[in-house]
Amino acid sequence: MIPSLAVELHRSKDRWGTLHVFEYQGIRYLTFGEGGEQSAINLNQPHIPLYEYTQAMLLALIFCPQPRHITLLGLGGGSLATTLLHQLPDSTVTAVELRRKVVDAAQQWFCLPDNPRLTIEVADAADFMMRTEQTCDLLFADIYLDEGMQQVQLCPDMLADCERILNDDGLLVLNLWDEGQGYHPLALERLNKHFEGHFLACPIEGGNLVLFASKRGLPAPDSRHHLGSLRRLSKRIGNRPLQPLFERLRPLGGWD
């Protein structure tokens, strides 16, 4: 929730609606239309993720700690891209964003770095995925407009393209919206057609559901086994509490 005393710094409009940038006590917020927050950063530490769902998405680095190439579908304010570039100095990131004005806002207002390891494509995510031949080790899908999550994230053609461009050990991370149900039957049905074995789900307070899928399947989460990795990653991103999030991971559909 954006504080009522937040000051509006910027407003722009395109065919998909209005973008607003607000600021309050060193925190800068991006919103679409009259909807809720889309992105936020601490201006003093823009590489530290503020939202719990973003922190949950970064659990991907426990399963895929050294990705060479990362693809992001949906840029928003660029907080995830900024964090990944900061944490992974040997990785390249391709960010796909539908709206040029969102890219402009991320660059002008949200400290998105001008980094040679970052490539930005202004394109519809489905179109980009259909035509790209560039493979990746990590693929994040976080595609939202002011009315909420875009269903293209679970489109069969999109998921087929996700499978196609992911390397054999690659990992798909989906930020879905399930209004706190903690379960997503449609996602389970469609992921089963393209990815092996089990999918892990991390329910987020507020209604997000972060899903992890791999071509080769994912092991049962064991926080004791990954304790050292979790502590190191947590320290690198501002001592955010990643172990409790990891312990929320559960199979989407149950273990065989």
PDB file of N, CA, C and O in Angstrom, residues 100-166:
ATOM      1  N   ARG A 100       6.994   0.850 -23.740  1.00  0.00           N
ATOM      2  CA  ARG A 100       8.177   1.710 -23.772  1.00  0.00           C
ATOM      3  C   ARG A 100       8.191   2.677 -22.602  1.00  0.00           C
ATOM      4  O   ARG A 100       9.243   2.962 -22.030  1.00  0.00           O
ATOM      5  N   LYS A 101       7.025   3.181 -22.210  1.00  0.00           N
ATOM      6  CA  LYS A 101       6.995   4.150 -21.108  1.00  0.00           C
ATOM      7  C   LYS A 101       7.354   3.509 -19.773  1.00  0.00           C
ATOM      8  O   LYS A 101       7.853   4.188 -18.869  1.00  0.00           O
ATOM      9  N   VAL A 102       7.116   2.216 -19.634  1.00  0.00           N
ATOM     10  CA  VAL A 102       7.567   1.516 -18.425  1.00  0.00           C
ATOM     11  C   VAL A 102       9.089   1.429 -18.414  1.00  0.00           C
ATOM     12  O   VAL A 102       9.729   1.654 -17.375  1.00  0.00           O
ATOM     13  N   VAL A 103       9.680   1.128 -19.554  1.00  0.00           N
ATOM     14  CA  VAL A 103      11.145   1.110 -19.651  1.00  0.00           C
ATOM     15  C   VAL A 103      11.708   2.486 -19.325  1.00  0.00           C
ATOM     16  O   VAL A 103      12.669   2.618 -18.551  1.00  0.00           O
ATOM     17  N   ASP A 104      11.100   3.521 -19.902  1.00  0.00           N
ATOM     18  CA  ASP A 104      11.571   4.884 -19.632  1.00  0.00           C
ATOM     19  C   ASP A 104      11.496   5.209 -18.144  1.00  0.00           C
ATOM     20  O   ASP A 104      12.421   5.815 -17.575  1.00  0.00           O
ATOM     21  N   ALA A 105      10.395   4.817 -17.499  1.00  0.00           N
ATOM     22  CA  ALA A 105      10.237   5.085 -16.065  1.00  0.00           C
ATOM     23  C   ALA A 105      11.281   4.337 -15.248  1.00  0.00           C
ATOM     24  O   ALA A 105      11.859   4.881 -14.293  1.00  0.00           O
ATOM     25  N   ALA A 106      11.532   3.072 -15.615  1.00  0.00           N
ATOM     26  CA  ALA A 106      12.535   2.280 -14.882  1.00  0.00           C
ATOM     27  C   ALA A 106      13.909   2.926 -14.973  1.00  0.00           C
ATOM     28  O   ALA A 106      14.656   2.980 -13.989  1.00  0.00           O
ATOM     29  N   GLN A 107      14.245   3.426 -16.156  1.00  0.00           N
ATOM     30  CA  GLN A 107      15.561   4.038 -16.351  1.00  0.00           C
ATOM     31  C   GLN A 107      15.662   5.404 -15.685  1.00  0.00           C
ATOM     32  O   GLN A 107      16.703   5.741 -15.104  1.00  0.00           O
ATOM     33  N   GLN A 108      14.591   6.180 -15.750  1.00  0.00           N
ATOM     34  CA  GLN A 108      14.649   7.549 -15.239  1.00  0.00           C
ATOM     35  C   GLN A 108      14.419   7.636 -13.742  1.00  0.00           C
ATOM     36  O   GLN A 108      15.042   8.468 -13.054  1.00  0.00           O
ATOM     37  N   TRP A 109      13.541   6.779 -13.205  1.00  0.00           N
ATOM     38  CA  TRP A 109      13.087   6.953 -11.825  1.00  0.00           C
ATOM     39  C   TRP A 109      13.463   5.812 -10.883  1.00  0.00           C
ATOM     40  O   TRP A 109      13.361   5.972  -9.670  1.00  0.00           O
ATOM     41  N   PHE A 110      13.882   4.650 -11.427  1.00  0.00           N
ATOM     42  CA  PHE A 110      14.065   3.481 -10.563  1.00  0.00           C
ATOM     43  C   PHE A 110      15.479   2.901 -10.617  1.00  0.00           C
ATOM     44  O   PHE A 110      15.686   1.731 -10.286  1.00  0.00           O
ATOM     45  N   CYS A 111      16.440   3.719 -10.986  1.00  0.00           N
ATOM     46  CA  CYS A 111      17.860   3.348 -10.884  1.00  0.00           C
ATOM     47  C   CYS A 111      18.214   2.094 -11.673  1.00  0.00           C
ATOM     48  O   CYS A 111      19.169   1.381 -11.319  1.00  0.00           O
ATOM     49  N   LEU A 112      17.451   1.787 -12.727  1.00  0.00           N
ATOM     50  CA  LEU A 112      17.823   0.654 -13.564  1.00  0.00           C
ATOM     51  C   LEU A 112      19.178   0.947 -14.192  1.00  0.00           C
ATOM     52  O   LEU A 112      19.342   1.956 -14.884  1.00  0.00           O
ATOM     53  N   PRO A 113      20.163   0.099 -13.958  1.00  0.00           N
ATOM     54  CA  PRO A 113      21.524   0.434 -14.403  1.00  0.00           C
ATOM     55  C   PRO A 113      21.678   0.408 -15.917  1.00  0.00           C
ATOM     56  O   PRO A 113      21.055  -0.409 -16.611  1.00  0.00           O
ATOM     57  N   ASP A 114      22.504   1.305 -16.398  1.00  0.00           N
ATOM     58  CA  ASP A 114      22.935   1.287 -17.793  1.00  0.00           C
ATOM     59  C   ASP A 114      24.132   0.347 -17.857  1.00  0.00           C
ATOM     60  O   ASP A 114      25.272   0.754 -17.681  1.00  0.00           O
ATOM     61  N   ASN A 115      23.835  -0.930 -18.101  1.00  0.00           N
ATOM     62  CA  ASN A 115      24.829  -1.982 -17.952  1.00  0.00           C
ATOM     63  C   ASN A 115      24.925  -2.769 -19.256  1.00  0.00           C
ATOM     64  O   ASN A 115      23.897  -3.190 -19.804  1.00  0.00           O
ATOM     65  N   PRO A 116      26.129  -2.989 -19.772  1.00  0.00           N
ATOM     66  CA  PRO A 116      26.251  -3.746 -21.025  1.00  0.00           C
ATOM     67  C   PRO A 116      25.754  -5.177 -20.917  1.00  0.00           C
ATOM     68  O   PRO A 116      25.517  -5.832 -21.945  1.00  0.00           O
ATOM     69  N   ARG A 117      25.591  -5.676 -19.693  1.00  0.00           N
ATOM     70  CA  ARG A 117      25.077  -7.035 -19.516  1.00  0.00           C
ATOM     71  C   ARG A 117      23.553  -7.086 -19.540  1.00  0.00           C
ATOM     72  O   ARG A 117      22.974  -8.173 -19.444  1.00  0.00           O
ATOM     73  N   LEU A 118      22.906  -5.932 -19.658  1.00  0.00           N
ATOM     74  CA  LEU A 118      21.441  -5.867 -19.702  1.00  0.00           C
ATOM     75  C   LEU A 118      20.985  -5.468 -21.097  1.00  0.00           C
ATOM     76  O   LEU A 118      21.386  -4.432 -21.636  1.00  0.00           O
ATOM     77  N   THR A 119      20.126  -6.300 -21.679  1.00  0.00           N
ATOM     78  CA  THR A 119      19.485  -6.007 -22.957  1.00  0.00           C
ATOM     79  C   THR A 119      17.987  -5.869 -22.708  1.00  0.00           C
ATOM     80  O   THR A 119      17.386  -6.741 -22.058  1.00  0.00           O
ATOM     81  N   ILE A 120      17.399  -4.799 -23.208  1.00  0.00           N
ATOM     82  CA  ILE A 120      15.960  -4.572 -23.048  1.00  0.00           C
ATOM     83  C   ILE A 120      15.284  -4.675 -24.401  1.00  0.00           C
ATOM     84  O   ILE A 120      15.689  -4.019 -25.371  1.00  0.00           O
ATOM     85  N   GLU A 121      14.267  -5.509 -24.478  1.00  0.00           N
ATOM     86  CA  GLU A 121      13.449  -5.656 -25.675  1.00  0.00           C
ATOM     87  C   GLU A 121      12.072  -5.087 -25.384  1.00  0.00           C
ATOM     88  O   GLU A 121      11.391  -5.541 -24.455  1.00  0.00           O
ATOM     89  N   VAL A 122      11.669  -4.088 -26.155  1.00  0.00           N
ATOM     90  CA  VAL A 122      10.304  -3.570 -26.039  1.00  0.00           C
ATOM     91  C   VAL A 122       9.444  -4.386 -26.987  1.00  0.00           C
ATOM     92  O   VAL A 122       9.493  -4.204 -28.215  1.00  0.00           O
ATOM     93  N   ALA A 123       8.689  -5.319 -26.422  1.00  0.00           N
ATOM     94  CA  ALA A 123       7.938  -6.270 -27.248  1.00  0.00           C
ATOM     95  C   ALA A 123       6.891  -6.960 -26.392  1.00  0.00           C
ATOM     96  O   ALA A 123       6.996  -7.018 -25.158  1.00  0.00           O
ATOM     97  N   ASP A 124       5.884  -7.492 -27.051  1.00  0.00           N
ATOM     98  CA  ASP A 124       4.936  -8.382 -26.398  1.00  0.00           C
ATOM     99  C   ASP A 124       5.674  -9.671 -26.034  1.00  0.00           C
ATOM    100  O   ASP A 124       6.401 -10.244 -26.854  1.00  0.00           O
ATOM    101  N   ALA A 125       5.492 -10.132 -24.805  1.00  0.00           N
ATOM    102  CA  ALA A 125       6.256 -11.294 -24.334  1.00  0.00           C
ATOM    103  C   ALA A 125       5.984 -12.524 -25.180  1.00  0.00           C
ATOM    104  O   ALA A 125       6.908 -13.286 -25.504  1.00  0.00           O
ATOM    105  N   ALA A 126       4.724 -12.758 -25.567  1.00  0.00           N
ATOM    106  CA  ALA A 126       4.397 -13.938 -26.362  1.00  0.00           C
ATOM    107  C   ALA A 126       5.073 -13.872 -27.727  1.00  0.00           C
ATOM    108  O   ALA A 126       5.593 -14.882 -28.230  1.00  0.00           O
ATOM    109  N   ASP A 127       5.072 -12.690 -28.341  1.00  0.00           N
ATOM    110  CA  ASP A 127       5.725 -12.533 -29.637  1.00  0.00           C
ATOM    111  C   ASP A 127       7.231 -12.754 -29.521  1.00  0.00           C
ATOM    112  O   ASP A 127       7.848 -13.423 -30.359  1.00  0.00           O
ATOM    113  N   PHE A 128       7.825 -12.177 -28.476  1.00  0.00           N
ATOM    114  CA  PHE A 128       9.259 -12.356 -28.267  1.00  0.00           C
ATOM    115  C   PHE A 128       9.600 -13.823 -28.096  1.00  0.00           C
ATOM    116  O   PHE A 128      10.554 -14.340 -28.709  1.00  0.00           O
ATOM    117  N   MET A 129       8.831 -14.516 -27.261  1.00  0.00           N
ATOM    118  CA  MET A 129       9.121 -15.914 -26.989  1.00  0.00           C
ATOM    119  C   MET A 129       8.958 -16.772 -28.236  1.00  0.00           C
ATOM    120  O   MET A 129       9.699 -17.736 -28.438  1.00  0.00           O
ATOM    121  N   MET A 130       8.016 -16.426 -29.084  1.00  0.00           N
ATOM    122  CA  MET A 130       7.778 -17.199 -30.291  1.00  0.00           C
ATOM    123  C   MET A 130       8.944 -17.086 -31.269  1.00  0.00           C
ATOM    124  O   MET A 130       9.295 -18.051 -31.946  1.00  0.00           O
ATOM    125  N   ARG A 131       9.586 -15.916 -31.319  1.00  0.00           N
ATOM    126  CA  ARG A 131      10.624 -15.708 -32.325  1.00  0.00           C
ATOM    127  C   ARG A 131      12.051 -15.874 -31.807  1.00  0.00           C
ATOM    128  O   ARG A 131      12.975 -16.053 -32.596  1.00  0.00           O
ATOM    129  N   THR A 132      12.262 -15.808 -30.491  1.00  0.00           N
ATOM    130  CA  THR A 132      13.639 -15.836 -30.007  1.00  0.00           C
ATOM    131  C   THR A 132      14.271 -17.218 -30.154  1.00  0.00           C
ATOM    132  O   THR A 132      13.600 -18.249 -30.003  1.00  0.00           O
ATOM    133  N   GLU A 133      15.546 -17.203 -30.448  1.00  0.00           N
ATOM    134  CA  GLU A 133      16.347 -18.433 -30.479  1.00  0.00           C
ATOM    135  C   GLU A 133      17.382 -18.435 -29.365  1.00  0.00           C
ATOM    136  O   GLU A 133      18.163 -19.377 -29.240  1.00  0.00           O
ATOM    137  N   GLN A 134      17.371 -17.390 -28.561  1.00  0.00           N
ATOM    138  CA  GLN A 134      18.354 -17.268 -27.480  1.00  0.00           C
ATOM    139  C   GLN A 134      17.936 -18.119 -26.298  1.00  0.00           C
ATOM    140  O   GLN A 134      16.855 -17.932 -25.739  1.00  0.00           O
ATOM    141  N   THR A 135      18.782 -19.048 -25.904  1.00  0.00           N
ATOM    142  CA  THR A 135      18.462 -19.905 -24.768  1.00  0.00           C
ATOM    143  C   THR A 135      18.861 -19.230 -23.457  1.00  0.00           C
ATOM    144  O   THR A 135      19.604 -18.245 -23.442  1.00  0.00           O
ATOM    145  N   CYS A 136      18.359 -19.770 -22.359  1.00  0.00           N
ATOM    146  CA  CYS A 136      18.681 -19.182 -21.050  1.00  0.00           C
ATOM    147  C   CYS A 136      18.676 -20.260 -19.986  1.00  0.00           C
ATOM    148  O   CYS A 136      18.163 -21.368 -20.181  1.00  0.00           O
ATOM    149  N   ASP A 137      19.264 -19.908 -18.853  1.00  0.00           N
ATOM    150  CA  ASP A 137      19.327 -20.813 -17.704  1.00  0.00           C
ATOM    151  C   ASP A 137      18.232 -20.515 -16.692  1.00  0.00           C
ATOM    152  O   ASP A 137      17.784 -21.408 -15.977  1.00  0.00           O
ATOM    153  N   LEU A 138      17.828 -19.260 -16.615  1.00  0.00           N
ATOM    154  CA  LEU A 138      16.739 -18.835 -15.740  1.00  0.00           C
ATOM    155  C   LEU A 138      15.764 -18.011 -16.551  1.00  0.00           C
ATOM    156  O   LEU A 138      16.170 -17.121 -17.312  1.00  0.00           O
ATOM    157  N   LEU A 139      14.483 -18.298 -16.375  1.00  0.00           N
ATOM    158  CA  LEU A 139      13.440 -17.573 -17.089  1.00  0.00           C
ATOM    159  C   LEU A 139      12.378 -17.151 -16.082  1.00  0.00           C
ATOM    160  O   LEU A 139      11.721 -17.992 -15.470  1.00  0.00           O
ATOM    161  N   PHE A 140      12.252 -15.851 -15.883  1.00  0.00           N
ATOM    162  CA  PHE A 140      11.266 -15.296 -14.953  1.00  0.00           C
ATOM    163  C   PHE A 140      10.108 -14.708 -15.749  1.00  0.00           C
ATOM    164  O   PHE A 140      10.336 -13.924 -16.689  1.00  0.00           O
ATOM    165  N   ALA A 141       8.877 -15.040 -15.371  1.00  0.00           N
ATOM    166  CA  ALA A 141       7.689 -14.440 -15.980  1.00  0.00           C
ATOM    167  C   ALA A 141       6.905 -13.709 -14.898  1.00  0.00           C
ATOM    168  O   ALA A 141       6.449 -14.323 -13.930  1.00  0.00           O
ATOM    169  N   ASP A 142       6.785 -12.408 -15.079  1.00  0.00           N
ATOM    170  CA  ASP A 142       6.124 -11.546 -14.088  1.00  0.00           C
ATOM    171  C   ASP A 142       5.363 -10.470 -14.870  1.00  0.00           C
ATOM    172  O   ASP A 142       5.740  -9.308 -14.879  1.00  0.00           O
ATOM    173  N   ILE A 143       4.290 -10.888 -15.546  1.00  0.00           N
ATOM    174  CA  ILE A 143       3.616 -10.048 -16.535  1.00  0.00           C
ATOM    175  C   ILE A 143       2.285  -9.568 -15.969  1.00  0.00           C
ATOM    176  O   ILE A 143       1.315 -10.334 -15.863  1.00  0.00           O
ATOM    177  N   TYR A 144       2.258  -8.288 -15.617  1.00  0.00           N
ATOM    178  CA  TYR A 144       1.068  -7.688 -14.999  1.00  0.00           C
ATOM    179  C   TYR A 144       0.753  -6.348 -15.665  1.00  0.00           C
ATOM    180  O   TYR A 144       1.657  -5.605 -16.059  1.00  0.00           O
ATOM    181  N   LEU A 145      -0.531  -6.061 -15.788  1.00  0.00           N
ATOM    182  CA  LEU A 145      -1.011  -4.724 -16.112  1.00  0.00           C
ATOM    183  C   LEU A 145      -1.866  -4.245 -14.949  1.00  0.00           C
ATOM    184  O   LEU A 145      -1.942  -4.908 -13.903  1.00  0.00           O
ATOM    185  N   ASP A 146      -2.552  -3.102 -15.109  1.00  0.00           N
ATOM    186  CA  ASP A 146      -3.243  -2.553 -13.951  1.00  0.00           C
ATOM    187  C   ASP A 146      -4.394  -3.428 -13.486  1.00  0.00           C
ATOM    188  O   ASP A 146      -4.786  -3.381 -12.318  1.00  0.00           O
ATOM    189  N   GLU A 147      -4.944  -4.273 -14.372  1.00  0.00           N
ATOM    190  CA  GLU A 147      -6.034  -5.154 -13.946  1.00  0.00           C
ATOM    191  C   GLU A 147      -5.527  -6.448 -13.329  1.00  0.00           C
ATOM    192  O   GLU A 147      -6.314  -7.285 -12.895  1.00  0.00           O
ATOM    193  N   GLY A 148      -4.214  -6.629 -13.278  1.00  0.00           N
ATOM    194  CA  GLY A 148      -3.664  -7.802 -12.622  1.00  0.00           C
ATOM    195  C   GLY A 148      -2.817  -8.653 -13.549  1.00  0.00           C
ATOM    196  O   GLY A 148      -2.358  -8.210 -14.601  1.00  0.00           O
ATOM    197  N   MET A 149      -2.626  -9.908 -13.147  1.00  0.00           N
ATOM    198  CA  MET A 149      -1.780 -10.827 -13.911  1.00  0.00           C
ATOM    199  C   MET A 149      -2.367 -11.072 -15.287  1.00  0.00           C
ATOM    200  O   MET A 149      -3.580 -11.251 -15.437  1.00  0.00           O
ATOM    201  N   GLN A 150      -1.495 -11.115 -16.293  1.00  0.00           N
ATOM    202  CA  GLN A 150      -1.914 -11.425 -17.641  1.00  0.00           C
ATOM    203  C   GLN A 150      -1.887 -12.943 -17.865  1.00  0.00           C
ATOM    204  O   GLN A 150      -0.901 -13.611 -17.558  1.00  0.00           O
ATOM    205  N   GLN A 151      -2.981 -13.466 -18.393  1.00  0.00           N
ATOM    206  CA  GLN A 151      -3.128 -14.911 -18.533  1.00  0.00           C
ATOM    207  C   GLN A 151      -2.146 -15.517 -19.538  1.00  0.00           C
ATOM    208  O   GLN A 151      -1.996 -16.739 -19.586  1.00  0.00           O
ATOM    209  N   VAL A 152      -1.478 -14.668 -20.310  1.00  0.00           N
ATOM    210  CA  VAL A 152      -0.495 -15.186 -21.255  1.00  0.00           C
ATOM    211  C   VAL A 152       0.583 -15.995 -20.548  1.00  0.00           C
ATOM    212  O   VAL A 152       1.202 -16.882 -21.149  1.00  0.00           O
ATOM    213  N   GLN A 153       0.803 -15.737 -19.249  1.00  0.00           N
ATOM    214  CA  GLN A 153       1.827 -16.483 -18.511  1.00  0.00           C
ATOM    215  C   GLN A 153       1.539 -17.981 -18.498  1.00  0.00           C
ATOM    216  O   GLN A 153       2.468 -18.780 -18.384  1.00  0.00           O
ATOM    217  N   LEU A 154       0.253 -18.352 -18.598  1.00  0.00           N
ATOM    218  CA  LEU A 154      -0.108 -19.765 -18.575  1.00  0.00           C
ATOM    219  C   LEU A 154      -0.653 -20.243 -19.915  1.00  0.00           C
ATOM    220  O   LEU A 154      -1.227 -21.329 -19.996  1.00  0.00           O
ATOM    221  N   CYS A 155      -0.459 -19.450 -20.959  1.00  0.00           N
ATOM    222  CA  CYS A 155      -0.883 -19.844 -22.294  1.00  0.00           C
ATOM    223  C   CYS A 155      -0.070 -21.062 -22.739  1.00  0.00           C
ATOM    224  O   CYS A 155       1.155 -21.087 -22.577  1.00  0.00           O
ATOM    225  N   PRO A 156      -0.710 -22.091 -23.297  1.00  0.00           N
ATOM    226  CA  PRO A 156       0.047 -23.283 -23.719  1.00  0.00           C
ATOM    227  C   PRO A 156       1.193 -22.970 -24.672  1.00  0.00           C
ATOM    228  O   PRO A 156       2.279 -23.551 -24.553  1.00  0.00           O
ATOM    229  N   ASP A 157       0.978 -22.068 -25.639  1.00  0.00           N
ATOM    230  CA  ASP A 157       2.052 -21.727 -26.571  1.00  0.00           C
ATOM    231  C   ASP A 157       3.218 -21.057 -25.846  1.00  0.00           C
ATOM    232  O   ASP A 157       4.386 -21.317 -26.168  1.00  0.00           O
ATOM    233  N   MET A 158       2.904 -20.197 -24.896  1.00  0.00           N
ATOM    234  CA  MET A 158       3.951 -19.535 -24.123  1.00  0.00           C
ATOM    235  C   MET A 158       4.770 -20.557 -23.337  1.00  0.00           C
ATOM    236  O   MET A 158       6.012 -20.513 -23.327  1.00  0.00           O
ATOM    237  N   LEU A 159       4.095 -21.487 -22.658  1.00  0.00           N
ATOM    238  CA  LEU A 159       4.813 -22.481 -21.870  1.00  0.00           C
ATOM    239  C   LEU A 159       5.644 -23.403 -22.766  1.00  0.00           C
ATOM    240  O   LEU A 159       6.739 -23.831 -22.381  1.00  0.00           O
ATOM    241  N   ALA A 160       5.137 -23.683 -23.963  1.00  0.00           N
ATOM    242  CA  ALA A 160       5.919 -24.486 -24.902  1.00  0.00           C
ATOM    243  C   ALA A 160       7.194 -23.745 -25.310  1.00  0.00           C
ATOM    244  O   ALA A 160       8.269 -24.349 -25.425  1.00  0.00           O
ATOM    245  N   ASP A 161       7.083 -22.434 -25.515  1.00  0.00           N
ATOM    246  CA  ASP A 161       8.270 -21.645 -25.850  1.00  0.00           C
ATOM    247  C   ASP A 161       9.218 -21.549 -24.660  1.00  0.00           C
ATOM    248  O   ASP A 161      10.446 -21.527 -24.845  1.00  0.00           O
ATOM    249  N   CYS A 162       8.675 -21.489 -23.455  1.00  0.00           N
ATOM    250  CA  CYS A 162       9.535 -21.502 -22.264  1.00  0.00           C
ATOM    251  C   CYS A 162      10.357 -22.785 -22.221  1.00  0.00           C
ATOM    252  O   CYS A 162      11.568 -22.759 -21.973  1.00  0.00           O
ATOM    253  N   GLU A 163       9.703 -23.897 -22.464  1.00  0.00           N
ATOM    254  CA  GLU A 163      10.418 -25.182 -22.495  1.00  0.00           C
ATOM    255  C   GLU A 163      11.493 -25.177 -23.583  1.00  0.00           C
ATOM    256  O   GLU A 163      12.609 -25.656 -23.373  1.00  0.00           O
ATOM    257  N   ARG A 164      11.158 -24.614 -24.721  1.00  0.00           N
ATOM    258  CA  ARG A 164      12.083 -24.624 -25.863  1.00  0.00           C
ATOM    259  C   ARG A 164      13.351 -23.839 -25.598  1.00  0.00           C
ATOM    260  O   ARG A 164      14.455 -24.285 -25.956  1.00  0.00           O
ATOM    261  N   ILE A 165      13.244 -22.660 -24.975  1.00  0.00           N
ATOM    262  CA  ILE A 165      14.442 -21.823 -24.840  1.00  0.00           C
ATOM    263  C   ILE A 165      15.228 -22.101 -23.563  1.00  0.00           C
ATOM    264  O   ILE A 165      16.365 -21.656 -23.442  1.00  0.00           O
ATOM    265  N   LEU A 166      14.642 -22.831 -22.619  1.00  0.00           N
ATOM    266  CA  LEU A 166      15.393 -23.150 -21.406  1.00  0.00           C
ATOM    267  C   LEU A 166      16.428 -24.230 -21.683  1.00  0.00           C
ATOM    268  O   LEU A 166      16.145 -25.227 -22.357  1.00  0.00           O
TER     269      LEU A 166
END
